[in-house]
Each structure stands twice: as structure tokens, then as C-alpha cells.
Amino acid sequence: MAERLEITPLTRIGALLEAYPELEQVLIDRSPAFGKLRNPVLRRTVARIATVEKAAAIAGIDARELVATLRRAVGQPVDEPGEAASASETATGAGERPDWADPARVGETIDADALLQSGQVPLGPVVQAARGLEPGQLLRVTSSFRPVPLIEALSRQGFRTFVGQSAPESYETLITRAE
């Protein structure tokens, strides 16, 4: 029998579910946000690149707790040296609304959930729309999850982001060009 995958904060969700299909329900039980893993497009795309740590951030839960829960579910030891430390601290743009994030300056809104439902990955359309922003103009992305991978991709490309949450599964991400 092949050696099973060790679960760490850097384990990719796709690899995790390939090695341990039974963990899909464990994830969903931990946070309804993981129910989106049942979407075949999301499963083929985002799950292949998102790590357990990023998935925890998207779901708004502690990565260390999620790793421990998953490890317990498959019989792996918990609290190994170094496991408690996060692999990286990722800025998600959350917190106090900055002055530049004025909703009156929104020029376009993209519904990430609708794109996923239609079989599209939101990253491409969002990046394309963000590149077309005029100085001071904002792009709004609505979603039922915290779009951490999208925020990180935009930050690497020089955009500023702010994530607001109006309900447990209702996020608004505002994007603008960095000045």
C-alpha cells in the first residue's frame, strides 16, 4: 500500500481529498464554506492550488485547528513540533475599511459565485476587470467565501484589496490600483 499523505498547513486541498476522500465531509462539517468543494469546477481548479492554510482562511477558521481536525480524522499524530506555526501570515485585506474603499467609487461588480456556478474560475475575469480600472475607481467582487487566493494574486500584481463581511457567508471585496 502506498504511503499516505501527511497533512500540514501546506497540503493542497486537491491532494488531500485525493488521498483521503472521506475528509470532504469532515471539511464540510467544520465549515459550510467547504460545501463548495462539491462544485466540479472549483474542485478541479481552486482545490488543486489552495492549501489547507488558505482554505482555512477562506472559511474564516484557524488553520492550526483545521490541520489538527483533519489529522485526527485520519489517525495522524497531532501537535508535532512546528505544526502549530502557520506557514505564512497572509494579509487578506480585512479589518477597518480604508479611506480609499469608498463604495460610491465602484465602477463594476463581479459575482464570483455566479461565475463558479457557470463553470468559470473567477480569477481571470476579476484580474481582467481590475486591469481596466481607472485611477481611484473600484471593482467589487461579491462571494459567499473569503477569496484569499484571489486577494493574494491581485496583491502580487500591485492591486490593493479590502474585504468586508456583511453576513456569515456574504463577502464584498473591493479592489483598486495601488497608487
PDB file of C-alpha atoms in Angstrom:
ATOM      1  CA  MET A   1       0.000   0.000   0.000  1.00  0.00           C
ATOM      2  CA  ALA A   2       1.313   3.465  -0.906  1.00  0.00           C
ATOM      3  CA  GLU A   3       2.359   5.808   1.880  1.00  0.00           C
ATOM      4  CA  ARG A   4      -0.470   8.176   2.804  1.00  0.00           C
ATOM      5  CA  LEU A   5      -0.139  11.935   2.520  1.00  0.00           C
ATOM      6  CA  GLU A   6       0.960  13.779   5.676  1.00  0.00           C
ATOM      7  CA  ILE A   7      -1.455  16.629   6.402  1.00  0.00           C
ATOM      8  CA  THR A   8       0.197  20.016   7.030  1.00  0.00           C
ATOM      9  CA  PRO A   9      -0.892  23.641   6.518  1.00  0.00           C
ATOM     10  CA  LEU A  10       0.802  23.488   3.091  1.00  0.00           C
ATOM     11  CA  THR A  11      -1.049  20.367   1.895  1.00  0.00           C
ATOM     12  CA  ARG A  12      -3.075  21.156  -1.214  1.00  0.00           C
ATOM     13  CA  ILE A  13      -6.810  20.534  -0.815  1.00  0.00           C
ATOM     14  CA  GLY A  14      -6.941  18.572  -4.094  1.00  0.00           C
ATOM     15  CA  ALA A  15      -4.155  16.232  -2.979  1.00  0.00           C
ATOM     16  CA  LEU A  16      -5.764  15.918   0.465  1.00  0.00           C
ATOM     17  CA  LEU A  17      -9.108  14.824  -0.971  1.00  0.00           C
ATOM     18  CA  GLU A  18      -7.443  12.516  -3.469  1.00  0.00           C
ATOM     19  CA  ALA A  19      -5.558  10.746  -0.660  1.00  0.00           C
ATOM     20  CA  TYR A  20      -8.425  10.919   1.850  1.00  0.00           C
ATOM     21  CA  PRO A  21     -11.810  11.251   0.067  1.00  0.00           C
ATOM     22  CA  GLU A  22     -13.566  10.780   3.417  1.00  0.00           C
ATOM     23  CA  LEU A  23     -12.217  14.155   4.550  1.00  0.00           C
ATOM     24  CA  GLU A  24     -14.600  16.029   2.242  1.00  0.00           C
ATOM     25  CA  GLN A  25     -17.409  15.542   4.751  1.00  0.00           C
ATOM     26  CA  VAL A  26     -15.094  16.405   7.660  1.00  0.00           C
ATOM     27  CA  LEU A  27     -14.301  19.715   5.934  1.00  0.00           C
ATOM     28  CA  ILE A  28     -17.962  20.438   5.226  1.00  0.00           C
ATOM     29  CA  ASP A  29     -18.915  19.603   8.823  1.00  0.00           C
ATOM     30  CA  ARG A  30     -16.198  22.018  10.019  1.00  0.00           C
ATOM     31  CA  SER A  31     -17.455  24.904   7.857  1.00  0.00           C
ATOM     32  CA  PRO A  32     -20.314  25.210   5.349  1.00  0.00           C
ATOM     33  CA  ALA A  33     -17.906  27.200   3.133  1.00  0.00           C
ATOM     34  CA  PHE A  34     -16.264  23.878   2.252  1.00  0.00           C
ATOM     35  CA  GLY A  35     -19.522  22.710   0.659  1.00  0.00           C
ATOM     36  CA  LYS A  36     -18.277  24.499  -2.432  1.00  0.00           C
ATOM     37  CA  LEU A  37     -15.813  21.631  -2.903  1.00  0.00           C
ATOM     38  CA  ARG A  38     -18.750  19.715  -4.363  1.00  0.00           C
ATOM     39  CA  ASN A  39     -18.682  22.143  -7.316  1.00  0.00           C
ATOM     40  CA  PRO A  40     -16.729  20.262 -10.025  1.00  0.00           C
ATOM     41  CA  VAL A  41     -15.120  23.426 -11.425  1.00  0.00           C
ATOM     42  CA  LEU A  42     -13.938  24.574  -8.016  1.00  0.00           C
ATOM     43  CA  ARG A  43     -12.729  21.057  -7.264  1.00  0.00           C
ATOM     44  CA  ARG A  44     -10.678  20.903 -10.498  1.00  0.00           C
ATOM     45  CA  THR A  45      -9.206  24.377 -10.181  1.00  0.00           C
ATOM     46  CA  VAL A  46      -9.059  26.061  -6.792  1.00  0.00           C
ATOM     47  CA  ALA A  47      -8.717  22.800  -4.839  1.00  0.00           C
ATOM     48  CA  ARG A  48      -5.643  21.943  -6.898  1.00  0.00           C
ATOM     49  CA  ILE A  49      -3.808  25.115  -5.839  1.00  0.00           C
ATOM     50  CA  ALA A  50      -5.320  26.067  -2.471  1.00  0.00           C
ATOM     51  CA  THR A  51      -3.566  24.779   0.632  1.00  0.00           C
ATOM     52  CA  VAL A  52      -5.224  23.737   3.883  1.00  0.00           C
ATOM     53  CA  GLU A  53      -3.966  27.003   5.354  1.00  0.00           C
ATOM     54  CA  LYS A  54      -5.551  29.104   2.588  1.00  0.00           C
ATOM     55  CA  ALA A  55      -8.779  27.096   2.722  1.00  0.00           C
ATOM     56  CA  ALA A  56      -8.973  27.764   6.458  1.00  0.00           C
ATOM     57  CA  ALA A  57      -8.553  31.495   5.805  1.00  0.00           C
ATOM     58  CA  ILE A  58     -11.284  31.377   3.153  1.00  0.00           C
ATOM     59  CA  ALA A  59     -13.595  29.645   5.633  1.00  0.00           C
ATOM     60  CA  GLY A  60     -12.623  32.062   8.412  1.00  0.00           C
ATOM     61  CA  ILE A  61     -11.309  29.352  10.730  1.00  0.00           C
ATOM     62  CA  ASP A  62      -7.953  28.799  12.413  1.00  0.00           C
ATOM     63  CA  ALA A  63      -5.536  26.842  10.183  1.00  0.00           C
ATOM     64  CA  ARG A  64      -3.921  25.040  13.140  1.00  0.00           C
ATOM     65  CA  GLU A  65      -7.317  23.793  14.326  1.00  0.00           C
ATOM     66  CA  LEU A  66      -8.232  22.630  10.831  1.00  0.00           C
ATOM     67  CA  VAL A  67      -4.952  20.737  10.422  1.00  0.00           C
ATOM     68  CA  ALA A  68      -5.458  19.095  13.828  1.00  0.00           C
ATOM     69  CA  THR A  69      -9.057  18.123  12.957  1.00  0.00           C
ATOM     70  CA  LEU A  70      -8.001  16.588   9.639  1.00  0.00           C
ATOM     71  CA  ARG A  71      -5.036  14.770  11.171  1.00  0.00           C
ATOM     72  CA  ARG A  72      -7.230  13.315  13.939  1.00  0.00           C
ATOM     73  CA  ALA A  73      -9.789  12.137  11.376  1.00  0.00           C
ATOM     74  CA  VAL A  74      -7.190  10.031   9.547  1.00  0.00           C
ATOM     75  CA  GLY A  75      -5.245   8.895  12.602  1.00  0.00           C
ATOM     76  CA  GLN A  76      -2.183  11.108  12.170  1.00  0.00           C
ATOM     77  CA  PRO A  77      -0.491  12.471  15.303  1.00  0.00           C
ATOM     78  CA  VAL A  78      -1.440  15.988  16.336  1.00  0.00           C
ATOM     79  CA  ASP A  79       0.776  18.720  17.833  1.00  0.00           C
ATOM     80  CA  GLU A  80       4.012  17.675  16.195  1.00  0.00           C
ATOM     81  CA  PRO A  81       6.898  20.165  16.538  1.00  0.00           C
ATOM     82  CA  GLY A  82       6.453  23.102  14.212  1.00  0.00           C
ATOM     83  CA  GLU A  83       2.904  22.173  13.287  1.00  0.00           C
ATOM     84  CA  ALA A  84       1.324  24.908  15.382  1.00  0.00           C
ATOM     85  CA  ALA A  85       3.089  27.668  13.487  1.00  0.00           C
ATOM     86  CA  SER A  86       1.385  28.966  10.392  1.00  0.00           C
ATOM     87  CA  ALA A  87       3.428  28.531   7.236  1.00  0.00           C
ATOM     88  CA  SER A  88       2.776  32.139   6.296  1.00  0.00           C
ATOM     89  CA  GLU A  89       0.787  35.074   7.566  1.00  0.00           C
ATOM     90  CA  THR A  90      -1.377  36.159   4.665  1.00  0.00           C
ATOM     91  CA  ALA A  91      -2.854  39.627   4.518  1.00  0.00           C
ATOM     92  CA  THR A  92      -6.439  39.247   3.396  1.00  0.00           C
ATOM     93  CA  GLY A  93      -7.265  42.913   3.344  1.00  0.00           C
ATOM     94  CA  ALA A  94      -9.756  42.508   6.186  1.00  0.00           C
ATOM     95  CA  GLY A  95     -10.192  44.898   9.076  1.00  0.00           C
ATOM     96  CA  GLU A  96     -11.073  48.592   9.296  1.00  0.00           C
ATOM     97  CA  ARG A  97     -12.355  49.968   5.968  1.00  0.00           C
ATOM     98  CA  PRO A  98      -9.613  52.191   4.497  1.00  0.00           C
ATOM     99  CA  ASP A  99     -10.446  55.635   3.100  1.00  0.00           C
ATOM    100  CA  TRP A 100      -9.857  54.524  -0.495  1.00  0.00           C
ATOM    101  CA  ALA A 101     -12.511  51.762  -0.177  1.00  0.00           C
ATOM    102  CA  ASP A 102     -15.484  54.074  -0.753  1.00  0.00           C
ATOM    103  CA  PRO A 103     -18.374  52.008  -2.227  1.00  0.00           C
ATOM    104  CA  ALA A 104     -19.525  55.099  -4.163  1.00  0.00           C
ATOM    105  CA  ARG A 105     -16.406  54.672  -6.358  1.00  0.00           C
ATOM    106  CA  VAL A 106     -17.359  51.143  -7.536  1.00  0.00           C
ATOM    107  CA  GLY A 107     -17.442  51.001 -11.321  1.00  0.00           C
ATOM    108  CA  GLU A 108     -18.211  47.303 -11.789  1.00  0.00           C
ATOM    109  CA  THR A 109     -19.382  44.358  -9.691  1.00  0.00           C
ATOM    110  CA  ILE A 110     -18.494  40.723 -10.363  1.00  0.00           C
ATOM    111  CA  ASP A 111     -20.362  37.863  -8.675  1.00  0.00           C
ATOM    112  CA  ALA A 112     -17.753  35.148  -8.020  1.00  0.00           C
ATOM    113  CA  ASP A 113     -20.397  32.596  -7.033  1.00  0.00           C
ATOM    114  CA  ALA A 114     -22.267  33.089 -10.323  1.00  0.00           C
ATOM    115  CA  LEU A 115     -19.025  32.602 -12.265  1.00  0.00           C
ATOM    116  CA  LEU A 116     -18.310  29.358 -10.394  1.00  0.00           C
ATOM    117  CA  GLN A 117     -21.872  28.131 -10.986  1.00  0.00           C
ATOM    118  CA  SER A 118     -21.451  28.753 -14.722  1.00  0.00           C
ATOM    119  CA  GLY A 119     -18.231  26.744 -14.775  1.00  0.00           C
ATOM    120  CA  GLN A 120     -15.779  29.660 -14.813  1.00  0.00           C
ATOM    121  CA  VAL A 121     -12.910  30.382 -12.460  1.00  0.00           C
ATOM    122  CA  PRO A 122     -13.286  33.970 -11.133  1.00  0.00           C
ATOM    123  CA  LEU A 123      -9.552  34.820 -11.210  1.00  0.00           C
ATOM    124  CA  GLY A 124      -9.351  35.567 -14.947  1.00  0.00           C
ATOM    125  CA  PRO A 125     -12.403  37.844 -15.233  1.00  0.00           C
ATOM    126  CA  VAL A 126     -11.531  39.657 -11.988  1.00  0.00           C
ATOM    127  CA  VAL A 127      -7.915  40.307 -12.986  1.00  0.00           C
ATOM    128  CA  GLN A 128      -9.026  41.482 -16.440  1.00  0.00           C
ATOM    129  CA  ALA A 129     -11.575  43.880 -14.912  1.00  0.00           C
ATOM    130  CA  ALA A 130      -9.039  45.101 -12.329  1.00  0.00           C
ATOM    131  CA  ARG A 131      -6.512  45.880 -15.059  1.00  0.00           C
ATOM    132  CA  GLY A 132      -9.130  48.083 -16.722  1.00  0.00           C
ATOM    133  CA  LEU A 133      -9.694  50.205 -13.614  1.00  0.00           C
ATOM    134  CA  GLU A 134      -9.159  53.935 -13.884  1.00  0.00           C
ATOM    135  CA  PRO A 135      -7.193  55.617 -11.065  1.00  0.00           C
ATOM    136  CA  GLY A 136      -9.446  55.883  -7.993  1.00  0.00           C
ATOM    137  CA  GLN A 137     -12.079  53.549  -9.431  1.00  0.00           C
ATOM    138  CA  LEU A 138     -13.046  50.360  -7.565  1.00  0.00           C
ATOM    139  CA  LEU A 139     -14.029  46.870  -8.637  1.00  0.00           C
ATOM    140  CA  ARG A 140     -16.398  44.977  -6.305  1.00  0.00           C
ATOM    141  CA  VAL A 141     -16.328  41.182  -6.123  1.00  0.00           C
ATOM    142  CA  THR A 142     -19.140  39.537  -4.190  1.00  0.00           C
ATOM    143  CA  SER A 143     -18.820  35.979  -2.911  1.00  0.00           C
ATOM    144  CA  SER A 144     -20.045  33.590  -0.254  1.00  0.00           C
ATOM    145  CA  PHE A 145     -16.451  32.900   0.800  1.00  0.00           C
ATOM    146  CA  ARG A 146     -13.364  34.941   1.672  1.00  0.00           C
ATOM    147  CA  PRO A 147     -11.452  34.938  -1.664  1.00  0.00           C
ATOM    148  CA  VAL A 148      -7.939  34.618  -0.207  1.00  0.00           C
ATOM    149  CA  PRO A 149      -6.221  33.184  -3.344  1.00  0.00           C
ATOM    150  CA  LEU A 150      -7.753  35.968  -5.461  1.00  0.00           C
ATOM    151  CA  ILE A 151      -6.614  38.636  -2.996  1.00  0.00           C
ATOM    152  CA  GLU A 152      -3.092  37.247  -2.975  1.00  0.00           C
ATOM    153  CA  ALA A 153      -2.943  37.098  -6.786  1.00  0.00           C
ATOM    154  CA  LEU A 154      -4.137  40.707  -7.038  1.00  0.00           C
ATOM    155  CA  SER A 155      -1.655  41.877  -4.394  1.00  0.00           C
ATOM    156  CA  ARG A 156       1.218  40.281  -6.323  1.00  0.00           C
ATOM    157  CA  GLN A 157       0.075  42.277  -9.354  1.00  0.00           C
ATOM    158  CA  GLY A 158       0.105  45.579  -7.479  1.00  0.00           C
ATOM    159  CA  PHE A 159      -3.570  45.987  -6.564  1.00  0.00           C
ATOM    160  CA  ARG A 160      -4.959  46.946  -3.151  1.00  0.00           C
ATOM    161  CA  THR A 161      -7.862  44.993  -1.705  1.00  0.00           C
ATOM    162  CA  PHE A 162     -10.279  45.289   1.169  1.00  0.00           C
ATOM    163  CA  VAL A 163     -12.663  42.505   2.263  1.00  0.00           C
ATOM    164  CA  GLY A 164     -15.825  43.318   4.138  1.00  0.00           C
ATOM    165  CA  GLN A 165     -18.268  40.768   5.522  1.00  0.00           C
ATOM    166  CA  SER A 166     -21.945  41.629   5.912  1.00  0.00           C
ATOM    167  CA  ALA A 167     -23.164  38.154   6.939  1.00  0.00           C
ATOM    168  CA  PRO A 168     -21.583  34.759   7.697  1.00  0.00           C
ATOM    169  CA  GLU A 169     -21.466  33.816   4.004  1.00  0.00           C
ATOM    170  CA  SER A 170     -21.543  37.226   2.326  1.00  0.00           C
ATOM    171  CA  TYR A 171     -18.264  38.916   1.412  1.00  0.00           C
ATOM    172  CA  GLU A 172     -17.539  42.037  -0.576  1.00  0.00           C
ATOM    173  CA  THR A 173     -14.012  42.510  -1.887  1.00  0.00           C
ATOM    174  CA  LEU A 174     -13.092  45.984  -3.109  1.00  0.00           C
ATOM    175  CA  ILE A 175     -10.140  46.274  -5.467  1.00  0.00           C
ATOM    176  CA  THR A 176      -8.228  49.311  -6.715  1.00  0.00           C
ATOM    177  CA  ARG A 177      -4.905  50.069  -8.333  1.00  0.00           C
ATOM    178  CA  ALA A 178      -2.094  50.762  -5.894  1.00  0.00           C
ATOM    179  CA  GLU A 179      -1.013  54.379  -6.038  1.00  0.00           C
TER     180      GLU A 179
END
